[in-house]
Amino acid sequence: SSLWFVLQTNVRGCSEIGFNLGQPANLTNITLHKSVSFSQGRASVSPLPCGAFSVLRYEVVPEDKRRALVRGIYQMKAESEHEAKVLLQIRIAEPNVSFEYLELHLPFPGARITRIDANPTHGSAVIRPDKVALVWSVGKRVSNKSKEASLPATIFFDKKFSRDDPQNFYRGTNVYADVLFAVRDWTPSGTKISPREISVFPATVNAKTSVSLETSTSGHYRVWNSLAEQVQRVYQPPFEPAP
C-alpha cells in the first residue's frame, strides 16, 4: 500500500510538513521515502520532494490476509491431453470499491495456448501476447449485489502433456492465478492520514498552501488450484521499496 502526497504552495522557504500516522501492529516491511522520518506516531517530511511522491509502503502480515480485498477460488482440471477446463470465482470484500484495474492472470508453464472458449460474467478474457497465459480483465467494478464474478473457460494447447512431467502445469506449484489490482482510497490495514492533521513548517499567516492526500493500494497475490496435487499455499510477491 502506498500513501501519496501532492503539495502545492507559494510559500518560499517552506521546508517541512508533518502529520500523525498510527502504526497498527499488523504492518510489516515498512519502507519510508528517503525524506520521511517517523517517531512515536508522528511523521515529518524534509526536505520536501517536488510533485507527488510515495510517503511509505508496507506489507500486511500473513495472519491478516483474511482481510484481502479480492478473494478467490480457482479450479482447473485436464479434459484431454490438449485441453483444460478452468473455473475462477472472485468476491470483492468491500462495497463501493472502484478499481483502477483488476486483472487475473492464469499462466500455463511450458505450454502455448492456441485458443480459448471463455464466458466471464464481468469484463473480458484474452490470450496474453506470449501465448502462455490467459488474462481476465474484470474492469473497475463488480456491479452485482453479491460482489462476485466468475470466469468459466476451456483452454486449448498446441501439444500433449504428460501428468508425470514435473514441469506440467497440472501439478500443484505450477497451477495458480495471479491477482493484480490497484485501488484508490482503501488500505488493507486501515491506516489513514487526515488532511486536517497535516501541518506546514514554518507557519506563515498569509500563506496560500494546498496539501492534498491520495491513498493508493496495489495488490499482488496468488490463488492456488484447489484441485491440484502438492499445492503450495504460501507466496511472497516481489516487494518494491519506495523511491
PDB file of C-alpha atoms in Angstrom:
ATOM      1  CA  SER A   1       0.000   0.000   0.000  1.00  0.00           C
ATOM      2  CA  SER A   2       1.293   3.474  -0.823  1.00  0.00           C
ATOM      3  CA  LEU A   3       0.343   6.900   0.507  1.00  0.00           C
ATOM      4  CA  TRP A   4       0.801   9.757  -1.922  1.00  0.00           C
ATOM      5  CA  PHE A   5       1.096  13.495  -1.180  1.00  0.00           C
ATOM      6  CA  VAL A   6       0.661  16.285  -3.696  1.00  0.00           C
ATOM      7  CA  LEU A   7       1.951  19.532  -2.183  1.00  0.00           C
ATOM      8  CA  GLN A   8       1.324  22.919  -3.807  1.00  0.00           C
ATOM      9  CA  THR A   9       2.458  26.077  -2.060  1.00  0.00           C
ATOM     10  CA  ASN A  10       3.593  29.606  -2.842  1.00  0.00           C
ATOM     11  CA  VAL A  11       5.492  29.914   0.444  1.00  0.00           C
ATOM     12  CA  ARG A  12       9.195  30.396  -0.058  1.00  0.00           C
ATOM     13  CA  GLY A  13      11.272  28.553   2.459  1.00  0.00           C
ATOM     14  CA  CYS A  14       8.571  26.012   3.318  1.00  0.00           C
ATOM     15  CA  SER A  15      10.872  23.188   4.384  1.00  0.00           C
ATOM     16  CA  GLU A  16       8.796  20.573   6.158  1.00  0.00           C
ATOM     17  CA  ILE A  17       5.363  19.048   6.535  1.00  0.00           C
ATOM     18  CA  GLY A  18       4.248  16.862   9.419  1.00  0.00           C
ATOM     19  CA  PHE A  19       1.315  14.566  10.158  1.00  0.00           C
ATOM     20  CA  ASN A  20       0.136  11.940  12.611  1.00  0.00           C
ATOM     21  CA  LEU A  21       0.418   8.356  11.437  1.00  0.00           C
ATOM     22  CA  GLY A  22      -0.582   5.498  13.686  1.00  0.00           C
ATOM     23  CA  GLN A  23       1.314   2.255  13.201  1.00  0.00           C
ATOM     24  CA  PRO A  24      -1.051  -0.705  13.542  1.00  0.00           C
ATOM     25  CA  ALA A  25       0.571  -3.908  14.733  1.00  0.00           C
ATOM     26  CA  ASN A  26      -0.330  -5.766  11.526  1.00  0.00           C
ATOM     27  CA  LEU A  27       2.083  -3.789   9.331  1.00  0.00           C
ATOM     28  CA  THR A  28       5.438  -5.237   8.304  1.00  0.00           C
ATOM     29  CA  ASN A  29       8.263  -4.392   5.882  1.00  0.00           C
ATOM     30  CA  ILE A  30       7.552  -0.672   6.218  1.00  0.00           C
ATOM     31  CA  THR A  31       9.617   1.353   3.756  1.00  0.00           C
ATOM     32  CA  LEU A  32       9.673   5.144   4.033  1.00  0.00           C
ATOM     33  CA  HIS A  33      10.580   7.689   1.412  1.00  0.00           C
ATOM     34  CA  LYS A  34      14.116   8.974   1.986  1.00  0.00           C
ATOM     35  CA  SER A  35      12.732  12.387   3.043  1.00  0.00           C
ATOM     36  CA  VAL A  36      10.339  10.901   5.628  1.00  0.00           C
ATOM     37  CA  SER A  37      11.185  10.276   9.283  1.00  0.00           C
ATOM     38  CA  PHE A  38       8.857   8.590  11.746  1.00  0.00           C
ATOM     39  CA  SER A  39       8.808   8.566  15.527  1.00  0.00           C
ATOM     40  CA  GLN A  40       6.091   7.796  18.094  1.00  0.00           C
ATOM     41  CA  GLY A  41       3.222   8.043  15.650  1.00  0.00           C
ATOM     42  CA  ARG A  42       4.398  11.349  14.145  1.00  0.00           C
ATOM     43  CA  ALA A  43       5.906  11.614  10.667  1.00  0.00           C
ATOM     44  CA  SER A  44       7.748  14.531   9.105  1.00  0.00           C
ATOM     45  CA  VAL A  45       8.864  15.153   5.534  1.00  0.00           C
ATOM     46  CA  SER A  46      12.002  17.218   4.962  1.00  0.00           C
ATOM     47  CA  PRO A  47      13.281  18.277   2.513  1.00  0.00           C
ATOM     48  CA  LEU A  48      10.079  18.328   0.502  1.00  0.00           C
ATOM     49  CA  PRO A  49      10.226  16.374  -2.770  1.00  0.00           C
ATOM     50  CA  CYS A  50       8.757  18.030  -5.849  1.00  0.00           C
ATOM     51  CA  GLY A  51       5.340  16.872  -7.008  1.00  0.00           C
ATOM     52  CA  ALA A  52       3.775  13.578  -5.997  1.00  0.00           C
ATOM     53  CA  PHE A  53       5.804  11.081  -4.033  1.00  0.00           C
ATOM     54  CA  SER A  54       5.276   7.833  -2.125  1.00  0.00           C
ATOM     55  CA  VAL A  55       5.305   8.559   1.607  1.00  0.00           C
ATOM     56  CA  LEU A  56       5.513   4.901   2.637  1.00  0.00           C
ATOM     57  CA  ARG A  57       4.856   1.379   1.560  1.00  0.00           C
ATOM     58  CA  TYR A  58       4.133  -1.633   3.689  1.00  0.00           C
ATOM     59  CA  GLU A  59       3.029  -5.239   3.651  1.00  0.00           C
ATOM     60  CA  VAL A  60       0.348  -6.933   5.723  1.00  0.00           C
ATOM     61  CA  VAL A  61       1.398  -9.846   7.913  1.00  0.00           C
ATOM     62  CA  PRO A  62       0.107 -13.271   6.740  1.00  0.00           C
ATOM     63  CA  GLU A  63      -2.449 -13.768   9.525  1.00  0.00           C
ATOM     64  CA  ASP A  64      -4.129 -10.549   8.429  1.00  0.00           C
ATOM     65  CA  LYS A  65      -4.520 -11.576   4.789  1.00  0.00           C
ATOM     66  CA  ARG A  66      -8.013 -12.760   5.574  1.00  0.00           C
ATOM     67  CA  ARG A  67      -8.844  -9.086   5.005  1.00  0.00           C
ATOM     68  CA  ALA A  68      -7.816  -9.366   1.367  1.00  0.00           C
ATOM     69  CA  LEU A  69      -9.871  -7.076  -0.823  1.00  0.00           C
ATOM     70  CA  VAL A  70     -10.229  -9.700  -3.566  1.00  0.00           C
ATOM     71  CA  ARG A  71     -10.834 -13.309  -2.535  1.00  0.00           C
ATOM     72  CA  GLY A  72     -10.863 -16.152  -4.987  1.00  0.00           C
ATOM     73  CA  ILE A  73     -11.402 -19.843  -5.674  1.00  0.00           C
ATOM     74  CA  TYR A  74      -9.606 -21.461  -8.608  1.00  0.00           C
ATOM     75  CA  GLN A  75     -10.295 -24.891 -10.061  1.00  0.00           C
ATOM     76  CA  MET A  76      -8.512 -26.331 -13.091  1.00  0.00           C
ATOM     77  CA  LYS A  77      -8.559 -29.880 -14.422  1.00  0.00           C
ATOM     78  CA  ALA A  78      -7.476 -31.634 -17.594  1.00  0.00           C
ATOM     79  CA  GLU A  79     -10.153 -32.664 -20.059  1.00  0.00           C
ATOM     80  CA  SER A  80      -7.699 -34.211 -22.516  1.00  0.00           C
ATOM     81  CA  GLU A  81      -4.002 -34.044 -23.449  1.00  0.00           C
ATOM     82  CA  HIS A  82      -4.663 -30.793 -25.336  1.00  0.00           C
ATOM     83  CA  GLU A  83      -7.439 -29.236 -23.291  1.00  0.00           C
ATOM     84  CA  ALA A  84      -8.149 -27.937 -19.782  1.00  0.00           C
ATOM     85  CA  LYS A  85     -11.242 -26.552 -18.089  1.00  0.00           C
ATOM     86  CA  VAL A  86     -10.997 -23.773 -15.527  1.00  0.00           C
ATOM     87  CA  LEU A  87     -13.394 -22.056 -13.172  1.00  0.00           C
ATOM     88  CA  LEU A  88     -12.202 -18.941 -11.389  1.00  0.00           C
ATOM     89  CA  GLN A  89     -14.515 -17.183  -8.944  1.00  0.00           C
ATOM     90  CA  ILE A  90     -13.766 -13.954  -7.074  1.00  0.00           C
ATOM     91  CA  ARG A  91     -15.539 -11.911  -4.431  1.00  0.00           C
ATOM     92  CA  ILE A  92     -14.872  -8.264  -3.567  1.00  0.00           C
ATOM     93  CA  ALA A  93     -14.731  -7.937   0.216  1.00  0.00           C
ATOM     94  CA  GLU A  94     -15.548  -4.225   0.435  1.00  0.00           C
ATOM     95  CA  PRO A  95     -18.650  -2.486  -1.020  1.00  0.00           C
ATOM     96  CA  ASN A  96     -18.462   0.545  -3.302  1.00  0.00           C
ATOM     97  CA  VAL A  97     -14.881  -0.119  -4.395  1.00  0.00           C
ATOM     98  CA  SER A  98     -13.815   1.200  -7.791  1.00  0.00           C
ATOM     99  CA  PHE A  99     -10.566  -0.267  -9.111  1.00  0.00           C
ATOM    100  CA  GLU A 100      -8.040   1.424 -11.316  1.00  0.00           C
ATOM    101  CA  TYR A 101      -7.626  -2.073 -12.722  1.00  0.00           C
ATOM    102  CA  LEU A 102      -8.383  -5.634 -11.649  1.00  0.00           C
ATOM    103  CA  GLU A 103      -6.766  -8.449 -13.614  1.00  0.00           C
ATOM    104  CA  LEU A 104      -6.258 -12.159 -13.068  1.00  0.00           C
ATOM    105  CA  HIS A 105      -3.513 -13.958 -14.965  1.00  0.00           C
ATOM    106  CA  LEU A 106      -3.695 -17.747 -15.398  1.00  0.00           C
ATOM    107  CA  PRO A 107      -0.233 -18.914 -16.548  1.00  0.00           C
ATOM    108  CA  PHE A 108       0.455 -22.342 -18.044  1.00  0.00           C
ATOM    109  CA  PRO A 109       4.234 -23.013 -17.885  1.00  0.00           C
ATOM    110  CA  GLY A 110       5.675 -24.818 -20.862  1.00  0.00           C
ATOM    111  CA  ALA A 111       2.500 -24.581 -22.912  1.00  0.00           C
ATOM    112  CA  ARG A 112       1.293 -22.412 -25.761  1.00  0.00           C
ATOM    113  CA  ILE A 113      -2.393 -21.579 -25.837  1.00  0.00           C
ATOM    114  CA  THR A 114      -3.964 -21.914 -29.273  1.00  0.00           C
ATOM    115  CA  ARG A 115      -7.466 -20.712 -28.379  1.00  0.00           C
ATOM    116  CA  ILE A 116      -9.885 -20.204 -25.504  1.00  0.00           C
ATOM    117  CA  ASP A 117     -13.613 -20.540 -25.034  1.00  0.00           C
ATOM    118  CA  ALA A 118     -14.382 -18.179 -22.157  1.00  0.00           C
ATOM    119  CA  ASN A 119     -17.579 -16.659 -20.805  1.00  0.00           C
ATOM    120  CA  PRO A 120     -16.762 -14.247 -17.945  1.00  0.00           C
ATOM    121  CA  THR A 121     -19.629 -12.649 -16.030  1.00  0.00           C
ATOM    122  CA  HIS A 122     -17.659  -9.386 -15.905  1.00  0.00           C
ATOM    123  CA  GLY A 123     -15.038  -7.926 -18.218  1.00  0.00           C
ATOM    124  CA  SER A 124     -13.194  -9.866 -20.892  1.00  0.00           C
ATOM    125  CA  ALA A 125     -10.729 -12.747 -21.209  1.00  0.00           C
ATOM    126  CA  VAL A 126      -7.952 -12.882 -23.787  1.00  0.00           C
ATOM    127  CA  ILE A 127      -4.799 -14.859 -24.529  1.00  0.00           C
ATOM    128  CA  ARG A 128      -1.698 -12.984 -23.417  1.00  0.00           C
ATOM    129  CA  PRO A 129       0.578 -11.999 -26.340  1.00  0.00           C
ATOM    130  CA  ASP A 130       3.237 -14.537 -25.305  1.00  0.00           C
ATOM    131  CA  LYS A 131       0.584 -17.298 -25.610  1.00  0.00           C
ATOM    132  CA  VAL A 132       1.409 -18.833 -22.205  1.00  0.00           C
ATOM    133  CA  ALA A 133      -1.328 -17.259 -20.063  1.00  0.00           C
ATOM    134  CA  LEU A 134      -4.973 -16.296 -20.061  1.00  0.00           C
ATOM    135  CA  VAL A 135      -5.709 -12.769 -18.823  1.00  0.00           C
ATOM    136  CA  TRP A 136      -9.060 -11.893 -17.294  1.00  0.00           C
ATOM    137  CA  SER A 137      -9.616  -8.128 -17.135  1.00  0.00           C
ATOM    138  CA  VAL A 138     -12.523  -7.768 -14.740  1.00  0.00           C
ATOM    139  CA  GLY A 139     -12.924  -3.999 -15.045  1.00  0.00           C
ATOM    140  CA  LYS A 140     -13.275  -1.225 -12.499  1.00  0.00           C
ATOM    141  CA  ARG A 141     -16.314  -2.501 -10.634  1.00  0.00           C
ATOM    142  CA  VAL A 142     -18.164  -5.716  -9.874  1.00  0.00           C
ATOM    143  CA  SER A 143     -21.641  -4.321 -10.119  1.00  0.00           C
ATOM    144  CA  ASN A 144     -23.899  -7.094  -8.836  1.00  0.00           C
ATOM    145  CA  LYS A 145     -25.239  -7.218  -5.276  1.00  0.00           C
ATOM    146  CA  SER A 146     -23.144 -10.208  -4.247  1.00  0.00           C
ATOM    147  CA  LYS A 147     -19.901  -8.546  -5.437  1.00  0.00           C
ATOM    148  CA  GLU A 148     -18.972 -11.819  -7.126  1.00  0.00           C
ATOM    149  CA  ALA A 149     -17.669 -12.545 -10.610  1.00  0.00           C
ATOM    150  CA  SER A 150     -16.711 -15.778 -12.315  1.00  0.00           C
ATOM    151  CA  LEU A 151     -14.750 -16.991 -15.301  1.00  0.00           C
ATOM    152  CA  PRO A 152     -15.616 -20.420 -16.720  1.00  0.00           C
ATOM    153  CA  ALA A 153     -13.338 -21.284 -19.631  1.00  0.00           C
ATOM    154  CA  THR A 154     -11.951 -24.068 -21.774  1.00  0.00           C
ATOM    155  CA  ILE A 155      -8.327 -23.648 -22.851  1.00  0.00           C
ATOM    156  CA  PHE A 156      -6.737 -25.444 -25.799  1.00  0.00           C
ATOM    157  CA  PHE A 157      -2.993 -26.080 -26.163  1.00  0.00           C
ATOM    158  CA  ASP A 158      -0.609 -26.844 -29.001  1.00  0.00           C
ATOM    159  CA  LYS A 159       0.889 -30.071 -27.613  1.00  0.00           C
ATOM    160  CA  LYS A 160       0.233 -33.031 -25.376  1.00  0.00           C
ATOM    161  CA  PHE A 161       1.257 -33.037 -21.733  1.00  0.00           C
ATOM    162  CA  SER A 162       2.075 -35.967 -19.518  1.00  0.00           C
ATOM    163  CA  ARG A 163       0.801 -35.805 -15.947  1.00  0.00           C
ATOM    164  CA  ASP A 164       4.171 -37.235 -14.811  1.00  0.00           C
ATOM    165  CA  ASP A 165       6.137 -34.303 -16.184  1.00  0.00           C
ATOM    166  CA  PRO A 166       7.432 -32.240 -13.178  1.00  0.00           C
ATOM    167  CA  GLN A 167       7.030 -29.081 -15.261  1.00  0.00           C
ATOM    168  CA  ASN A 168       3.449 -29.941 -16.089  1.00  0.00           C
ATOM    169  CA  PHE A 169       1.123 -27.030 -15.356  1.00  0.00           C
ATOM    170  CA  TYR A 170      -1.417 -29.532 -13.990  1.00  0.00           C
ATOM    171  CA  ARG A 171       0.771 -30.095 -10.925  1.00  0.00           C
ATOM    172  CA  GLY A 172       0.347 -28.164  -7.664  1.00  0.00           C
ATOM    173  CA  THR A 173       3.032 -25.481  -7.654  1.00  0.00           C
ATOM    174  CA  ASN A 174       2.529 -24.787 -11.361  1.00  0.00           C
ATOM    175  CA  VAL A 175      -1.209 -24.138 -11.122  1.00  0.00           C
ATOM    176  CA  TYR A 176      -2.323 -20.754  -9.840  1.00  0.00           C
ATOM    177  CA  ALA A 177      -3.971 -17.487 -10.774  1.00  0.00           C
ATOM    178  CA  ASP A 178      -2.158 -14.211 -10.169  1.00  0.00           C
ATOM    179  CA  VAL A 179      -4.423 -11.458  -8.821  1.00  0.00           C
ATOM    180  CA  LEU A 180      -3.283  -7.938  -9.734  1.00  0.00           C
ATOM    181  CA  PHE A 181      -5.133  -4.775  -8.806  1.00  0.00           C
ATOM    182  CA  ALA A 182      -4.869  -1.125  -7.853  1.00  0.00           C
ATOM    183  CA  VAL A 183      -7.492   0.895  -5.990  1.00  0.00           C
ATOM    184  CA  ARG A 184      -7.712   4.403  -4.551  1.00  0.00           C
ATOM    185  CA  ASP A 185      -8.760   5.412  -1.049  1.00  0.00           C
ATOM    186  CA  TRP A 186      -8.627   1.944   0.502  1.00  0.00           C
ATOM    187  CA  THR A 187      -5.941   0.218   2.555  1.00  0.00           C
ATOM    188  CA  PRO A 188      -5.858  -3.361   3.898  1.00  0.00           C
ATOM    189  CA  SER A 189      -4.582  -2.159   7.283  1.00  0.00           C
ATOM    190  CA  GLY A 190      -6.982   0.738   7.743  1.00  0.00           C
ATOM    191  CA  THR A 191      -4.008   3.115   8.102  1.00  0.00           C
ATOM    192  CA  LYS A 192      -5.092   6.626   7.159  1.00  0.00           C
ATOM    193  CA  ILE A 193      -3.836  10.187   7.291  1.00  0.00           C
ATOM    194  CA  SER A 194      -6.298  13.004   7.814  1.00  0.00           C
ATOM    195  CA  PRO A 195      -5.567  16.070   5.623  1.00  0.00           C
ATOM    196  CA  ARG A 196      -6.778  18.196   8.555  1.00  0.00           C
ATOM    197  CA  GLU A 197      -3.865  16.980  10.648  1.00  0.00           C
ATOM    198  CA  ILE A 198      -1.166  17.944   8.140  1.00  0.00           C
ATOM    199  CA  SER A 199       0.956  20.880   9.298  1.00  0.00           C
ATOM    200  CA  VAL A 200       3.347  23.022   7.237  1.00  0.00           C
ATOM    201  CA  PHE A 201       6.561  24.495   8.667  1.00  0.00           C
ATOM    202  CA  PRO A 202       7.418  27.259   9.050  1.00  0.00           C
ATOM    203  CA  ALA A 203       3.869  28.505   9.565  1.00  0.00           C
ATOM    204  CA  THR A 204       3.071  31.692   7.594  1.00  0.00           C
ATOM    205  CA  VAL A 205      -0.132  33.624   8.269  1.00  0.00           C
ATOM    206  CA  ASN A 206      -0.577  34.848   4.696  1.00  0.00           C
ATOM    207  CA  ALA A 207       0.431  31.592   3.094  1.00  0.00           C
ATOM    208  CA  LYS A 208      -1.766  30.071   0.427  1.00  0.00           C
ATOM    209  CA  THR A 209      -0.930  26.450   0.938  1.00  0.00           C
ATOM    210  CA  SER A 210      -2.700  23.468  -0.543  1.00  0.00           C
ATOM    211  CA  VAL A 211      -1.944  19.922   0.522  1.00  0.00           C
ATOM    212  CA  SER A 212      -3.950  17.046  -0.902  1.00  0.00           C
ATOM    213  CA  LEU A 213      -3.694  13.425   0.121  1.00  0.00           C
ATOM    214  CA  GLU A 214      -4.275  10.398  -2.012  1.00  0.00           C
ATOM    215  CA  THR A 215      -4.168   6.766  -0.899  1.00  0.00           C
ATOM    216  CA  SER A 216      -3.278   4.119  -3.470  1.00  0.00           C
ATOM    217  CA  THR A 217      -3.230   0.390  -2.786  1.00  0.00           C
ATOM    218  CA  SER A 218      -1.792  -2.143  -5.207  1.00  0.00           C
ATOM    219  CA  GLY A 219      -2.073  -5.861  -4.653  1.00  0.00           C
ATOM    220  CA  HIS A 220      -0.332  -8.957  -5.986  1.00  0.00           C
ATOM    221  CA  TYR A 221      -1.048 -12.415  -4.642  1.00  0.00           C
ATOM    222  CA  ARG A 222      -1.953 -15.884  -5.837  1.00  0.00           C
ATOM    223  CA  VAL A 223      -4.966 -18.161  -5.752  1.00  0.00           C
ATOM    224  CA  TRP A 224      -3.920 -21.819  -5.953  1.00  0.00           C
ATOM    225  CA  ASN A 225      -5.795 -24.512  -7.845  1.00  0.00           C
ATOM    226  CA  SER A 226      -7.876 -26.343  -5.233  1.00  0.00           C
ATOM    227  CA  LEU A 227      -7.918 -29.495  -7.388  1.00  0.00           C
ATOM    228  CA  ALA A 228      -4.140 -29.724  -7.873  1.00  0.00           C
ATOM    229  CA  GLU A 229      -1.681 -32.113  -6.274  1.00  0.00           C
ATOM    230  CA  GLN A 230       1.071 -30.805  -3.976  1.00  0.00           C
ATOM    231  CA  VAL A 231      -0.482 -27.369  -3.706  1.00  0.00           C
ATOM    232  CA  GLN A 232       1.838 -24.678  -2.351  1.00  0.00           C
ATOM    233  CA  ARG A 233      -0.197 -22.137  -0.420  1.00  0.00           C
ATOM    234  CA  VAL A 234       2.457 -19.656   0.674  1.00  0.00           C
ATOM    235  CA  TYR A 235       3.631 -16.962  -1.728  1.00  0.00           C
ATOM    236  CA  GLN A 236       5.512 -13.721  -1.126  1.00  0.00           C
ATOM    237  CA  PRO A 237       5.241 -11.345  -4.110  1.00  0.00           C
ATOM    238  CA  PRO A 238       8.183  -9.126  -5.016  1.00  0.00           C
ATOM    239  CA  PHE A 239       8.302  -6.060  -2.810  1.00  0.00           C
ATOM    240  CA  GLU A 240       9.300  -2.771  -4.400  1.00  0.00           C
ATOM    241  CA  PRO A 241      10.776  -0.237  -1.970  1.00  0.00           C
ATOM    242  CA  ALA A 242       9.618   3.353  -2.049  1.00  0.00           C
ATOM    243  CA  PRO A 243      11.856   5.662  -4.138  1.00  0.00           C
TER     244      PRO A 243
END
